[in-house]
Amino acid sequence: MLYPQSNAHRQSIDLSGLWDFVFDPGNQGYNLGWEKGLSEKHPIAVPASWNDQFEDRRDYLGPAWYQTVFVLPWGWENHRIWLRFGSVNYLAEVWLNGSWLGQHEGGHLPFEFDITNLIQSQWNCLVVRVDGTLAPNRIPPGNITGSPEDFFESHAGNFPQAQFDFFPYCGIHRPVWIYATASTAIRDITVTTGIEGETGHVHVRAETVGTPNAQICFRLSGHGENLSARTICENHAAEAQILVPGAAFWAPNSPNLYTLQVELSENGEIVDAYSLQVGIRTIKIEGTRLLLNGQPIYLTGFGRHEDFPIIGRGYLPALIVKDYALMRWIGSNSFRTTHYPYSEPMLDLADRLGFMVIAETPAVGLFFHEDGLARRTTLCQQYLRDMIARDKNHPSVIMWSLANEPHSKPPHARSIFHDLYTTAKTLDPTRPVTLVSFLGTAEESFGFCDVLSLNRYFGWYSQSGDMESALKLLSEELDVLHQLYSKPLLLTEFGADAIAGHHAQPPEMFSEEYQAEMVLSYIAILRQKSFVVGEHVWNLCDFKTSQGVTRASALNHKGVFTRDRRPKLAAHRLRERWKQR
Ligand code: BDP
């Protein structure tokens, strides 16, 4: 799904700002006709989670109602008009001027409605009902009361009872846009790239609406080139292959980008245009190595969260810029979008700044009890498809992650993941696909995944405080996985909680020294294994969680930076280590 853009042929307006809002704990909004307009209104900022914006509703997960009004912008008459939400967590129901537009389930991914026939020339009233209640048949799941062997017990007593280790923030988390195009317009663009010697191959496909056989022109410019291909759409689609001799390839140290301009014309007149940044690169697996543009790469970096005081999981451009500054300062080259797709601008910056990204679906904490399983499986498929549709054109995205730490011991888990793997490979044969597991040798999906992604906390949740035994176990387990599968292996999570300012010599748990020692000692082991292709420390920053006995101040303290982005000892040590490469 294309991100909104403004140019001479399409216009987008961001409706972010102060909206009206009301909590609906008694679920009376439908009966009171709130879809036509709210009777009680409190100001709320959009985008941002609602949980930390008020004095007393942190743990309230829904339902709640949002409302804003807007006028039809000048010149938008006779255009096709869309309403687009970047992310609403979790279930959104939407009305425009009292008419039902539809609903969307799941945070972290965009959805949109064609509002051409409902928009009015003067004021328009947009109402959104949001329900973030945790439920066992939602993705990610929560409020599970079933048999304990089906899920990870350590989250069971937490409040709110999420089946995952981050706060279940709710609300409109990313900008809401209205945008206008001509009735014949570009709806989707897919770019794949290849390399042959010095030549870059850029394959472009565009999909359109309106006139089925409009003319299309693909122009690729940058690095001294200005190449174009013209063709005519057949059945609303057109493709072209552009060869770029002596291409400037995209890589972390040289994130070269070209601009692809797609122009759609009717009777010789341009009716729509869309431009996209294109990085020419390949990503492949050869034996136990991960190759970018044919060269082995080693990932250094983090898992992270979209999380910050007051805005919760809301989109905050300054935070994105800051986190890239920190990730660059510390010498990392990659991250995983733990545990859900991040905002589109985050990926745009990864393209520009040269970070490699493992893009992960919201399938965290999956469990395989029959109750609700069919529904959860369908949602996982949908979120995977939607994530690939949204993020497929980013050169920075080098891998898809199907899930984080599923409780996948039950035998039927394997076929569910195999189906997800097949979906990812069918939609995008160009990228490796992984699944992030804590089961190690018991993870059945490692048999078909392209890369083994393992989370390990020896020395923390087990062998607590006993670094020597922890490292021995780590080293042995890695070797066993290598013997079993002989595939590239990523340590996607390792780390320790450190309360900033707490020190101990000799190091002990929760001190900055223990965290630093653990992270550095793990890295020393990983670097001895030729089949290990990367190390992602858990986490870039401390982040908010549900309350529970292992979460002092309802925070996970495994950040090497604090929640307000100040370095702990581990950040300095990592920087020294990663600057050596
Ligand atoms: C892993 C999870 C991650 C948690 C982390 C931890 O993948 O979401 O935050 O453990 O417990 O199991 O710190």
Short mmCIF file of C-alpha atoms in Angstrom, two decimals, residues 233-494:
data_model
loop_
_atom_site.label_atom_id
_atom_site.label_comp_id
_atom_site.label_asym_id
_atom_site.label_seq_id
_atom_site.Cartn_x
_atom_site.Cartn_y
_atom_site.Cartn_z
CA CYS A 233 -1.26 -0.83 -19.00
CA GLU A 234 -3.07 -4.04 -19.69
CA ASN A 235 -5.88 -4.72 -17.30
CA HIS A 236 -4.72 -2.06 -14.86
CA ALA A 237 -1.11 -3.23 -14.66
CA ALA A 238 2.18 -2.57 -16.39
CA GLU A 239 5.75 -3.76 -15.93
CA ALA A 240 9.18 -2.81 -17.17
CA GLN A 241 12.78 -3.75 -16.68
CA ILE A 242 15.33 -0.95 -16.47
CA LEU A 243 19.03 -1.72 -16.79
CA VAL A 244 21.45 0.57 -14.98
CA PRO A 245 25.01 0.18 -16.27
CA GLY A 246 27.71 0.93 -13.68
CA ALA A 247 25.03 1.15 -10.99
CA ALA A 248 25.67 2.61 -7.55
CA PHE A 249 24.48 -0.26 -5.36
CA TRP A 250 22.75 0.11 -2.00
CA ALA A 251 24.73 -1.14 1.00
CA PRO A 252 24.94 -0.07 4.67
CA ASN A 253 28.16 1.87 4.14
CA SER A 254 26.98 3.39 0.88
CA PRO A 255 23.19 3.63 0.96
CA ASN A 256 22.88 4.77 -2.66
CA LEU A 257 19.34 5.49 -3.74
CA TYR A 258 17.78 6.26 -7.09
CA THR A 259 14.49 8.04 -7.58
CA LEU A 260 11.83 6.15 -9.45
CA GLN A 261 9.13 8.40 -10.84
CA VAL A 262 6.03 6.62 -12.12
CA GLU A 263 3.77 8.70 -14.36
CA LEU A 264 0.36 7.65 -15.55
CA SER A 265 -1.19 9.35 -18.60
CA GLU A 266 -4.51 9.36 -20.37
CA ASN A 267 -4.65 10.69 -23.96
CA GLY A 268 -1.12 12.03 -23.64
CA GLU A 269 -1.82 13.99 -20.47
CA ILE A 270 -0.29 13.04 -17.11
CA VAL A 271 -3.07 12.26 -14.61
CA ASP A 272 -1.08 10.78 -11.73
CA ALA A 273 2.52 10.49 -10.54
CA TYR A 274 4.24 8.79 -7.64
CA SER A 275 7.91 8.77 -6.72
CA LEU A 276 9.80 6.18 -4.76
CA GLN A 277 13.36 5.74 -3.52
CA VAL A 278 14.98 2.65 -5.01
CA GLY A 279 18.09 0.91 -3.74
CA ILE A 280 19.67 -1.63 -6.05
CA ARG A 281 20.86 -4.59 -4.02
CA THR A 282 20.56 -8.33 -3.65
CA ILE A 283 20.24 -10.41 -0.52
CA LYS A 284 21.00 -14.12 -0.68
CA ILE A 285 21.98 -17.08 1.40
CA GLU A 286 24.95 -19.23 0.50
CA GLY A 287 25.62 -22.07 2.89
CA THR A 288 25.82 -20.51 6.33
CA ARG A 289 26.46 -17.01 5.05
CA LEU A 290 24.19 -14.08 4.39
CA LEU A 291 25.27 -12.16 1.30
CA LEU A 292 24.41 -8.58 0.45
CA ASN A 293 25.40 -7.77 -3.14
CA GLY A 294 27.37 -11.02 -3.10
CA GLN A 295 29.44 -10.05 -0.03
CA PRO A 296 29.07 -11.67 3.41
CA ILE A 297 27.45 -9.41 5.97
CA TYR A 298 27.37 -9.52 9.75
CA LEU A 299 24.50 -7.81 11.56
CA THR A 300 25.17 -5.72 14.65
CA GLY A 301 22.25 -4.07 16.32
CA PHE A 302 19.15 -4.34 18.42
CA GLY A 303 15.57 -5.20 19.02
CA ARG A 304 13.67 -2.03 19.80
CA HIS A 305 10.20 -0.77 20.61
CA GLU A 306 8.08 2.12 19.45
CA ASP A 307 7.78 3.41 22.99
CA PHE A 308 8.21 6.71 24.76
CA PRO A 309 6.71 8.46 27.81
CA ILE A 310 3.34 10.17 27.29
CA ILE A 311 2.97 9.31 23.60
CA GLY A 312 3.19 5.57 24.30
CA ARG A 313 3.38 3.86 20.93
CA GLY A 314 2.50 7.03 18.99
CA TYR A 315 4.45 8.18 15.96
CA LEU A 316 7.07 10.74 16.95
CA PRO A 317 9.51 11.77 14.20
CA ALA A 318 12.00 13.28 16.68
CA LEU A 319 12.28 9.93 18.44
CA ILE A 320 12.98 8.16 15.16
CA VAL A 321 15.75 10.61 14.33
CA LYS A 322 17.18 10.25 17.83
CA ASP A 323 17.16 6.46 17.76
CA TYR A 324 19.00 6.41 14.45
CA ALA A 325 21.53 8.84 15.91
CA LEU A 326 22.07 6.49 18.85
CA MET A 327 22.24 3.39 16.67
CA ARG A 328 24.79 5.08 14.47
CA TRP A 329 26.81 6.44 17.43
CA ILE A 330 27.08 2.97 18.90
CA GLY A 331 28.22 1.45 15.61
CA SER A 332 25.26 -0.81 14.82
CA ASN A 333 24.14 -1.56 11.28
CA SER A 334 20.74 -3.21 11.70
CA PHE A 335 17.65 -3.85 13.81
CA ARG A 336 14.56 -6.03 13.96
CA THR A 337 11.14 -4.37 14.09
CA THR A 338 10.33 -6.13 17.36
CA HIS A 339 7.53 -7.17 17.67
CA TYR A 340 5.39 -5.53 14.96
CA PRO A 341 5.86 -3.48 11.78
CA TYR A 342 7.25 0.01 12.50
CA SER A 343 6.05 3.23 10.91
CA GLU A 344 6.83 3.82 7.24
CA PRO A 345 9.12 6.84 7.90
CA MET A 346 11.27 4.62 10.13
CA LEU A 347 11.91 2.38 7.11
CA ASP A 348 12.43 5.34 4.77
CA LEU A 349 15.22 6.50 7.06
CA ALA A 350 16.71 3.00 7.19
CA ASP A 351 16.94 3.17 3.38
CA ARG A 352 18.58 6.58 3.52
CA LEU A 353 20.92 5.96 6.44
CA GLY A 354 21.96 2.44 5.46
CA PHE A 355 20.45 0.26 8.18
CA MET A 356 19.46 -3.33 7.47
CA VAL A 357 16.06 -4.29 8.83
CA ILE A 358 14.43 -7.56 9.74
CA ALA A 359 10.74 -6.75 9.38
CA GLU A 360 8.57 -8.65 11.83
CA THR A 361 4.81 -9.25 11.89
CA PRO A 362 2.76 -8.60 15.07
CA ALA A 363 2.67 -12.37 15.74
CA VAL A 364 4.27 -12.33 19.18
CA GLY A 365 3.35 -14.70 21.99
CA LEU A 366 1.42 -17.06 19.71
CA PHE A 367 -0.03 -20.14 21.34
CA PHE A 368 -1.62 -23.13 19.69
CA HIS A 369 -4.56 -24.17 21.80
CA GLU A 370 -7.47 -25.06 19.45
CA ASP A 371 -9.65 -22.39 21.00
CA GLY A 372 -9.51 -19.43 18.60
CA LEU A 373 -6.62 -20.96 16.65
CA ALA A 374 -8.28 -20.73 13.22
CA ARG A 375 -8.93 -17.03 13.77
CA ARG A 376 -5.40 -16.34 15.00
CA THR A 377 -3.96 -18.21 12.03
CA THR A 378 -6.06 -16.20 9.56
CA LEU A 379 -4.95 -12.95 11.20
CA CYS A 380 -1.28 -14.00 11.05
CA GLN A 381 -1.65 -14.65 7.33
CA GLN A 382 -3.34 -11.29 6.82
CA TYR A 383 -0.74 -9.33 8.78
CA LEU A 384 2.10 -11.04 6.94
CA ARG A 385 0.53 -10.20 3.57
CA ASP A 386 -0.18 -6.61 4.61
CA MET A 387 3.34 -6.11 5.95
CA ILE A 388 4.94 -7.41 2.76
CA ALA A 389 2.57 -5.30 0.65
CA ARG A 390 3.56 -2.21 2.63
CA ASP A 391 7.31 -2.76 3.04
CA LYS A 392 8.34 -4.72 -0.07
CA ASN A 393 10.05 -1.78 -1.79
CA HIS A 394 12.52 -0.90 0.95
CA PRO A 395 16.10 -1.91 0.16
CA SER A 396 16.78 -1.75 3.90
CA VAL A 397 14.40 -4.65 4.54
CA ILE A 398 16.59 -7.71 4.10
CA MET A 399 14.45 -10.37 5.77
CA TRP A 400 10.90 -11.16 6.91
CA SER A 401 10.27 -12.49 10.39
CA LEU A 402 7.09 -14.57 10.69
CA ALA A 403 6.79 -14.42 14.47
CA ASN A 404 8.59 -13.86 17.74
CA GLU A 405 8.84 -16.65 20.30
CA PRO A 406 5.76 -18.69 19.42
CA HIS A 407 4.97 -21.45 21.91
CA SER A 408 5.31 -23.79 19.01
CA LYS A 409 5.92 -27.15 20.64
CA PRO A 410 2.46 -28.54 19.73
CA PRO A 411 2.91 -30.54 16.50
CA HIS A 412 0.34 -28.54 14.50
CA ALA A 413 2.39 -25.33 14.94
CA ARG A 414 4.84 -26.50 12.29
CA SER A 415 2.31 -26.60 9.47
CA ILE A 416 0.89 -23.20 10.44
CA PHE A 417 4.36 -21.68 10.16
CA HIS A 418 5.11 -23.62 7.02
CA ASP A 419 2.02 -22.06 5.42
CA LEU A 420 3.16 -18.61 6.57
CA TYR A 421 6.62 -19.26 5.18
CA THR A 422 5.10 -20.28 1.84
CA THR A 423 2.98 -17.12 1.78
CA ALA A 424 6.04 -14.94 2.36
CA LYS A 425 8.08 -16.75 -0.28
CA THR A 426 5.25 -16.59 -2.81
CA LEU A 427 4.68 -12.88 -2.29
CA ASP A 428 8.38 -12.10 -2.18
CA PRO A 429 10.82 -14.71 -3.49
CA THR A 430 13.70 -12.22 -3.14
CA ARG A 431 14.14 -12.11 0.65
CA PRO A 432 15.07 -14.74 3.23
CA VAL A 433 12.38 -15.63 5.76
CA THR A 434 12.99 -16.38 9.41
CA LEU A 435 11.12 -17.16 12.60
CA VAL A 436 12.47 -16.01 15.97
CA SER A 437 12.42 -18.81 18.51
CA PHE A 438 13.37 -19.48 22.10
CA LEU A 439 12.93 -23.23 21.70
CA GLY A 440 16.35 -23.86 20.14
CA THR A 441 16.72 -27.46 19.03
CA ALA A 442 13.02 -28.11 19.75
CA GLU A 443 11.95 -25.51 17.17
CA GLU A 444 10.43 -27.52 14.30
CA SER A 445 10.20 -24.49 12.00
CA PHE A 446 14.00 -24.21 11.90
CA GLY A 447 13.79 -27.10 9.43
CA PHE A 448 12.37 -24.87 6.67
CA CYS A 449 13.30 -21.29 7.68
CA ASP A 450 16.12 -19.74 5.66
CA VAL A 451 17.86 -18.25 8.69
CA LEU A 452 17.77 -19.52 12.29
CA SER A 453 16.87 -16.72 14.68
CA LEU A 454 17.39 -17.53 18.33
CA ASN A 455 16.68 -15.56 21.52
CA ARG A 456 18.83 -16.55 24.49
CA TYR A 457 18.93 -15.43 28.13
CA PHE A 458 21.33 -17.87 29.78
CA GLY A 459 22.79 -15.93 32.70
CA TRP A 460 19.51 -14.11 33.20
CA TYR A 461 16.29 -16.16 33.29
CA SER A 462 18.33 -19.34 33.77
CA GLN A 463 21.88 -19.72 35.18
CA SER A 464 21.03 -16.40 36.84
CA GLY A 465 24.19 -14.59 37.88
CA ASP A 466 26.37 -17.49 36.71
CA MET A 467 28.03 -16.12 33.63
CA GLU A 468 30.49 -18.96 33.22
CA SER A 469 27.83 -21.67 32.97
CA ALA A 470 25.71 -19.38 30.81
CA LEU A 471 28.43 -18.89 28.22
CA LYS A 472 29.28 -22.59 28.15
CA LEU A 473 25.63 -23.46 27.46
CA LEU A 474 25.35 -20.81 24.79
CA SER A 475 28.41 -22.04 22.97
CA GLU A 476 27.29 -25.67 23.10
CA GLU A 477 23.78 -24.94 21.93
CA LEU A 478 24.98 -22.89 18.97
CA ASP A 479 27.23 -25.75 17.89
CA VAL A 480 24.39 -28.26 18.14
CA LEU A 481 22.11 -26.04 16.04
CA HIS A 482 24.87 -25.73 13.48
CA GLN A 483 25.33 -29.49 13.31
CA LEU A 484 21.58 -30.01 12.95
CA TYR A 485 20.81 -27.41 10.30
CA SER A 486 23.96 -25.87 8.85
CA LYS A 487 22.13 -22.60 8.17
CA PRO A 488 23.03 -18.98 8.95
CA LEU A 489 22.22 -18.25 12.59
CA LEU A 490 21.32 -14.91 14.14
CA LEU A 491 21.23 -14.30 17.86
CA THR A 492 18.17 -12.05 17.70
CA GLU A 493 17.96 -11.38 21.45
CA PHE A 494 20.34 -11.52 24.39
#
